[in-house]
Amino acid sequence: MRMTIRQICVLSLLALLSSCAKENVTGTGYLSDPNAVVVEAGVGSLTRSNPLGTEDEQKAFNSGDVIAVSNGGEYFNYTFDGGVWTPETGKYLRWETSSMTFNAYYPASADNSFDLGRLKTDQSDLKDLIASDYMRVSQKVDKTSDNKLTLTMKRMTSRIIVHVKGFQDEFKGLNPKVSGLSVRISTVINKYGYGGPLDTEVNAYMAANGDFYLLSPQSRANLLEMSLTVDCGDGQTKTLKAYSSPLLEPGKSYTFNLLVGKNTVKVAGINVNDWQTGAPIVDHDTEVEEYDSWDGAAIANDYDGGTGTAEDPYKIRTAAQLALLASKVNGGERYLYKYFDLTGNIDLAGHPWTPIGNKDNNFGGEFNGKGFSIINLTVSDHEYSGLFGRAYYQCTIRNLNLRNCDIRPKASSSSGTSIAGLLVAGIYGGVIDNCKVEGMITLSEEGIVGGVLGISSVYDLTISNCESDIVVETPLDKDNSVIAGGIAGSFTMGRISNVLARGKFVGCTMAGGIAGNLADDSNYTCELSDCVSYVDIYANKVSSFNKIGGLVGYWYNGGKISDCSAYGKISYDNESQWGYLGGAFGIGYRVVADHVHFGGVIELGEKSNGTLGAFVGRASNITTSGCTYSKSGAGNLNPWGKMEPEGSESQQDIKAI
């Protein structure tokens, strides 16, 4: 029978629950009440402890485990004594109606509640790793004839596994090993499921096979810092850093494969799997995806088969074949109406990448990533910076994942502006669908940047089903204009739908969680639907150009937006009277907004000036219906800073909740 280390996976709580507190009945105890809570821990119901036991033993809880359950009032703890679950205080819950909503969380401790989970600040001990596996559930349940209730707990953490894939040649003849690992994470999980600042260096648990394990909340900030203690084998011990920017999601497991040198550590691949019911915290049988690694110079002579038709696409399996595509496009081959399929994961290994397409040549075909990933993309000193530099209006890019991107664009010699997007810097029009990107863009000059896209042109463009986790930084002491968006920096015409953006912007002068600038021309309009942003925006640069919104910084020429929400923090400290800030839009002209919500927080500095609103800074000829904002998050701000024309305020449907 295979021995694994298994811990809490997804819990099923089989309980007899009731709706109000009642004192213990004397004589035979609380079980004499026919509606009392009786938790039965059996195979297939409560799967939790005995992490070093057999598979059967792992399906039982350990004596002393505690869960907390409520129906909206006081929480009651139930402790497992090895056979049954017993209420700790002699009080319990009772059924009072035929349908009730129950809340529960695990582990029940003084540090945790239903709205706030706390992870251990040191997870190097297995019991502390186990105690960090925070879960909760809120579920409406109909009463059954036997009063039994099954609640399925939702895992609120991500599992991080660090696997040392190998050591570089400089260790030849030595016996190096990694003896310790810590990761800088947040150790709290708020009621929305997110962590706070990545401000705690947490030691990881080291398994017998040398892999390291750690649990983390999902986080809006995406730069993961890992510190390795490396025993070099020659008497030296070094502390080395490795960085990655994964899009951590709760209930998923991330395996980082590291190549360790004497002075550097490279992320050689990332494996992402669902962390499903029955999955252990620690599993020595974790499978690792393979990546074809690039040496920074190789360019293939041909693709891995195919003729470029829809039925027989060109196949790209290796990094050298991807470099061939860049070389061909930059040499003038547009590949108009040609098709490409990615057939494997690629690791660009941090070597300088020349984007596919430049200011003179662009890509016009269809690139299908087929769900594969390209990692460790590094681009610098290019005017159009991203995996793709420039793409034509018939272009389609779909089903591709980018991780751990580092973009440092160069300003154009003619305009003084740099263009960057993790996926594509500039595109005339076309389709971008089902792509996930994460990484960092750092600017020293003026720029237009976005998570998926830097800038689009005058043709229709659709961005759909995409996710972005991006950090954008520009010097606060430099008066340079930077337009930034979680999905698109500047979007001229088309639709953005069903997208999610996370990340952080620092020093940007025109910024929005979804788009920095929309429809920057009087002839074009845009539509947004089902967009969500968790981007934090730090607009503390003294500038007369600030236009900041949780969703859109500057919506220039109208369009429609529906069912969109922003939950990030906006920190604003600008003394210019020409600054504009709103929870949803900094400026909105001729916008029709339906069910748009700002649920984040606006923090204003002492010098804050300008046109500031909880929902929109400056609005001109807008129409709103069912729009809301968080009263607690917006402080004393009015719904809008300025509404035009005068007298249209009463026509708006914007409410504080």
Short mmCIF file of C-alpha atoms in Angstrom, two decimals, residues 384-628:
data_model
loop_
_atom_site.label_atom_id
_atom_site.label_comp_id
_atom_site.label_asym_id
_atom_site.label_seq_id
_atom_site.Cartn_x
_atom_site.Cartn_y
_atom_site.Cartn_z
CA TYR A 384 7.74 47.27 -28.99
CA SER A 385 8.34 44.84 -26.13
CA GLY A 386 6.53 41.58 -25.43
CA LEU A 387 6.46 38.02 -26.68
CA PHE A 388 4.97 39.58 -29.81
CA GLY A 389 6.20 43.05 -30.73
CA ARG A 390 3.64 44.06 -33.35
CA ALA A 391 0.73 42.14 -34.87
CA TYR A 392 -1.43 42.83 -37.93
CA TYR A 393 -5.20 43.37 -37.87
CA GLN A 394 -6.03 39.84 -39.06
CA CYS A 395 -3.94 38.34 -36.25
CA THR A 396 -5.32 35.84 -33.72
CA ILE A 397 -3.51 34.74 -30.55
CA ARG A 398 -5.24 32.20 -28.33
CA ASN A 399 -4.84 29.51 -25.66
CA LEU A 400 -1.40 30.60 -24.44
CA ASN A 401 0.11 30.99 -20.97
CA LEU A 402 3.05 33.28 -20.15
CA ARG A 403 4.75 33.21 -16.76
CA ASN A 404 7.63 35.03 -15.12
CA CYS A 405 8.00 37.77 -17.73
CA ASP A 406 10.47 40.64 -17.25
CA ILE A 407 9.95 43.51 -19.71
CA ARG A 408 12.12 46.65 -19.79
CA PRO A 409 11.17 48.55 -22.96
CA LYS A 410 13.18 51.23 -24.74
CA ALA A 411 11.61 54.53 -25.73
CA SER A 412 11.14 55.25 -29.43
CA SER A 413 13.77 57.56 -30.86
CA SER A 414 11.04 59.52 -32.66
CA SER A 415 8.18 59.69 -30.13
CA GLY A 416 10.08 59.19 -26.87
CA THR A 417 7.45 56.61 -25.84
CA SER A 418 7.89 52.89 -25.27
CA ILE A 419 5.16 50.32 -25.96
CA ALA A 420 4.94 47.08 -24.00
CA GLY A 421 2.56 44.23 -23.25
CA LEU A 422 3.49 40.87 -21.78
CA LEU A 423 1.73 39.05 -24.64
CA VAL A 424 1.81 41.65 -27.44
CA ALA A 425 3.04 45.24 -27.45
CA GLY A 426 1.07 46.64 -30.37
CA ILE A 427 -1.72 45.22 -32.51
CA TYR A 428 -3.81 46.75 -35.29
CA GLY A 429 -6.83 44.57 -34.54
CA GLY A 430 -7.92 40.94 -34.45
CA VAL A 431 -8.59 38.46 -31.63
CA ILE A 432 -6.84 37.63 -28.36
CA ASP A 433 -8.62 34.82 -26.52
CA ASN A 434 -8.05 32.54 -23.53
CA CYS A 435 -4.56 33.73 -22.63
CA LYS A 436 -3.04 34.00 -19.15
CA VAL A 437 -0.04 36.21 -18.50
CA GLU A 438 1.98 37.30 -15.50
CA GLY A 439 5.14 39.30 -15.02
CA MET A 440 6.66 42.74 -14.58
CA ILE A 441 7.15 45.81 -16.78
CA THR A 442 9.70 48.40 -15.67
CA LEU A 443 9.92 51.78 -17.41
CA SER A 444 12.44 54.59 -17.20
CA GLU A 445 10.82 56.80 -19.86
CA GLU A 446 7.29 57.52 -21.07
CA GLY A 447 5.30 54.47 -22.04
CA ILE A 448 2.01 52.75 -22.85
CA VAL A 449 1.85 49.31 -21.24
CA GLY A 450 -0.62 46.58 -20.37
CA GLY A 451 -0.77 43.07 -19.02
CA VAL A 452 -2.05 41.40 -22.19
CA LEU A 453 -1.66 44.29 -24.65
CA GLY A 454 0.23 47.57 -24.81
CA ILE A 455 -1.72 49.46 -27.48
CA SER A 456 -4.26 48.71 -30.22
CA SER A 457 -4.85 50.62 -33.42
CA VAL A 458 -7.86 51.64 -35.50
CA TYR A 459 -9.21 48.19 -36.41
CA ASP A 460 -11.70 46.13 -34.39
CA LEU A 461 -10.11 44.06 -31.62
CA THR A 462 -11.62 41.49 -29.27
CA ILE A 463 -9.93 40.45 -26.02
CA SER A 464 -11.84 37.71 -24.19
CA ASN A 465 -11.41 35.05 -21.51
CA CYS A 466 -7.98 36.33 -20.48
CA GLU A 467 -6.22 36.73 -17.13
CA SER A 468 -3.36 39.03 -16.24
CA ASP A 469 -1.18 39.46 -13.17
CA ILE A 470 1.19 42.34 -13.73
CA VAL A 471 3.45 44.72 -11.84
CA VAL A 472 4.23 48.04 -13.56
CA GLU A 473 6.85 50.33 -12.04
CA THR A 474 8.21 53.70 -13.13
CA PRO A 475 10.33 56.19 -11.13
CA LEU A 476 8.31 58.42 -8.82
CA ASP A 477 10.88 61.21 -9.04
CA LYS A 478 10.63 61.51 -12.82
CA ASP A 479 7.92 63.52 -14.57
CA ASN A 480 7.21 60.98 -17.28
CA SER A 481 3.75 60.05 -18.54
CA VAL A 482 2.92 56.35 -18.25
CA ILE A 483 -0.40 54.83 -19.37
CA ALA A 484 -1.05 51.42 -17.83
CA GLY A 485 -3.89 48.89 -17.81
CA GLY A 486 -4.25 45.48 -16.23
CA ILE A 487 -5.43 44.07 -19.57
CA ALA A 488 -4.67 46.84 -22.10
CA GLY A 489 -2.70 50.06 -21.84
CA SER A 490 -4.53 51.91 -24.62
CA PHE A 491 -7.48 50.25 -26.37
CA THR A 492 -8.98 52.04 -29.36
CA MET A 493 -11.90 50.02 -30.73
CA GLY A 494 -13.64 46.74 -29.96
CA ARG A 495 -14.62 44.57 -27.01
CA ILE A 496 -13.03 43.35 -23.79
CA SER A 497 -15.05 40.62 -22.08
CA ASN A 498 -14.75 38.01 -19.33
CA VAL A 499 -11.30 39.05 -18.16
CA LEU A 500 -9.57 39.15 -14.78
CA ALA A 501 -6.68 41.42 -13.82
CA ARG A 502 -4.49 41.41 -10.74
CA GLY A 503 -1.30 43.24 -9.89
CA LYS A 504 0.20 46.56 -8.85
CA PHE A 505 0.98 49.84 -10.65
CA VAL A 506 3.48 52.29 -9.18
CA GLY A 507 4.06 55.79 -10.56
CA CYS A 508 1.64 55.60 -13.50
CA THR A 509 -0.10 58.81 -14.50
CA MET A 510 -3.05 57.31 -16.43
CA ALA A 511 -4.07 53.93 -15.12
CA GLY A 512 -7.01 51.55 -14.85
CA GLY A 513 -7.37 48.03 -13.55
CA ILE A 514 -8.65 46.89 -16.96
CA ALA A 515 -7.52 49.68 -19.33
CA GLY A 516 -5.54 52.87 -18.91
CA ASN A 517 -7.12 54.59 -21.89
CA LEU A 518 -10.15 53.66 -24.00
CA ALA A 519 -11.25 54.96 -27.42
CA ASP A 520 -8.62 57.65 -27.81
CA ASP A 521 -10.26 58.93 -31.00
CA SER A 522 -13.62 60.54 -31.70
CA ASN A 523 -14.49 57.94 -34.36
CA TYR A 524 -14.24 54.79 -32.26
CA THR A 525 -16.05 53.23 -29.28
CA CYS A 526 -15.43 50.32 -26.95
CA GLU A 527 -17.48 47.78 -25.00
CA LEU A 528 -16.53 46.12 -21.70
CA SER A 529 -18.43 43.27 -20.05
CA ASP A 530 -17.81 40.81 -17.21
CA CYS A 531 -14.46 42.34 -16.28
CA VAL A 532 -12.96 42.10 -12.79
CA SER A 533 -9.91 43.93 -11.46
CA TYR A 534 -7.92 43.44 -8.28
CA VAL A 535 -5.13 45.77 -9.40
CA ASP A 536 -3.68 48.09 -6.75
CA ILE A 537 -2.77 51.52 -8.13
CA TYR A 538 -0.27 53.79 -6.36
CA ALA A 539 -0.76 57.16 -8.07
CA ASN A 540 1.50 59.23 -5.86
CA LYS A 541 3.55 60.94 -8.53
CA VAL A 542 3.13 64.73 -8.66
CA SER A 543 1.78 65.22 -12.16
CA SER A 544 -0.85 67.27 -13.96
CA PHE A 545 -1.78 64.25 -16.07
CA ASN A 546 -3.22 61.87 -13.48
CA LYS A 547 -6.37 60.05 -14.62
CA ILE A 548 -6.90 57.07 -12.35
CA GLY A 549 -9.77 54.58 -12.19
CA GLY A 550 -10.27 51.15 -10.68
CA LEU A 551 -11.46 49.91 -14.08
CA VAL A 552 -10.58 52.60 -16.64
CA GLY A 553 -8.35 55.64 -16.20
CA TYR A 554 -9.63 57.71 -19.14
CA TRP A 555 -12.66 56.70 -21.22
CA TYR A 556 -12.47 59.22 -23.99
CA ASN A 557 -15.27 58.71 -26.47
CA GLY A 558 -18.06 56.62 -25.08
CA GLY A 559 -19.15 53.05 -25.21
CA LYS A 560 -20.84 50.50 -22.98
CA ILE A 561 -19.75 48.73 -19.83
CA SER A 562 -21.76 46.10 -17.97
CA ASP A 563 -21.30 43.69 -15.07
CA CYS A 564 -17.79 44.86 -14.24
CA SER A 565 -16.17 45.27 -10.80
CA ALA A 566 -12.98 46.68 -9.29
CA TYR A 567 -11.68 45.57 -5.87
CA GLY A 568 -8.16 46.95 -5.79
CA LYS A 569 -6.70 49.71 -3.65
CA ILE A 570 -6.11 53.19 -5.10
CA SER A 571 -3.52 55.24 -3.25
CA TYR A 572 -3.60 58.87 -4.42
CA ASP A 573 -1.51 61.82 -3.27
CA ASN A 574 -1.38 64.41 -6.05
CA GLU A 575 -1.67 68.13 -5.38
CA SER A 576 -2.46 69.11 -8.98
CA GLN A 577 -5.95 70.50 -9.52
CA TRP A 578 -6.02 68.71 -12.87
CA GLY A 579 -5.90 65.23 -11.40
CA TYR A 580 -8.92 62.93 -11.83
CA LEU A 581 -9.73 59.87 -9.76
CA GLY A 582 -12.71 57.53 -9.48
CA GLY A 583 -13.35 54.07 -8.10
CA ALA A 584 -14.53 52.93 -11.55
CA PHE A 585 -13.39 55.69 -13.96
CA GLY A 586 -11.03 58.63 -13.63
CA ILE A 587 -12.79 60.37 -16.55
CA GLY A 588 -15.79 59.05 -18.46
CA TYR A 589 -17.27 60.68 -21.58
CA ARG A 590 -20.56 59.40 -23.04
CA VAL A 591 -20.31 56.08 -21.21
CA VAL A 592 -23.32 53.82 -20.64
CA ALA A 593 -22.63 51.91 -17.41
CA ASP A 594 -24.87 49.05 -16.26
CA HIS A 595 -24.21 47.24 -12.97
CA VAL A 596 -20.67 48.47 -12.45
CA HIS A 597 -19.24 48.17 -8.93
CA PHE A 598 -16.26 49.53 -7.02
CA GLY A 599 -15.57 47.42 -3.95
CA GLY A 600 -12.00 48.46 -3.27
CA VAL A 601 -10.42 51.12 -1.08
CA ILE A 602 -9.40 54.69 -1.93
CA GLU A 603 -6.60 56.14 0.20
CA LEU A 604 -6.03 59.88 -0.14
CA GLY A 605 -2.83 61.61 0.94
CA GLU A 606 -2.65 64.93 2.71
CA LYS A 607 -1.86 66.80 -0.52
CA SER A 608 -4.62 65.21 -2.59
CA ASN A 609 -6.31 67.66 -4.91
CA GLY A 610 -8.25 67.55 -8.15
CA THR A 611 -11.58 66.09 -9.23
CA LEU A 612 -12.16 63.02 -7.08
CA GLY A 613 -15.17 60.73 -6.80
CA ALA A 614 -16.02 57.42 -5.18
CA PHE A 615 -17.30 56.08 -8.52
CA VAL A 616 -16.13 58.53 -11.20
CA GLY A 617 -13.87 61.58 -11.09
CA ARG A 618 -15.24 63.59 -14.00
CA ALA A 619 -18.31 62.43 -15.90
CA SER A 620 -19.74 63.98 -19.05
CA ASN A 621 -23.00 62.75 -20.58
CA ILE A 622 -22.84 59.37 -18.88
CA THR A 623 -25.77 57.05 -18.21
CA THR A 624 -25.73 54.77 -15.17
CA SER A 625 -28.03 52.02 -13.94
CA GLY A 626 -27.54 49.66 -11.01
CA CYS A 627 -24.06 51.03 -10.26
CA THR A 628 -22.62 50.80 -6.75
#
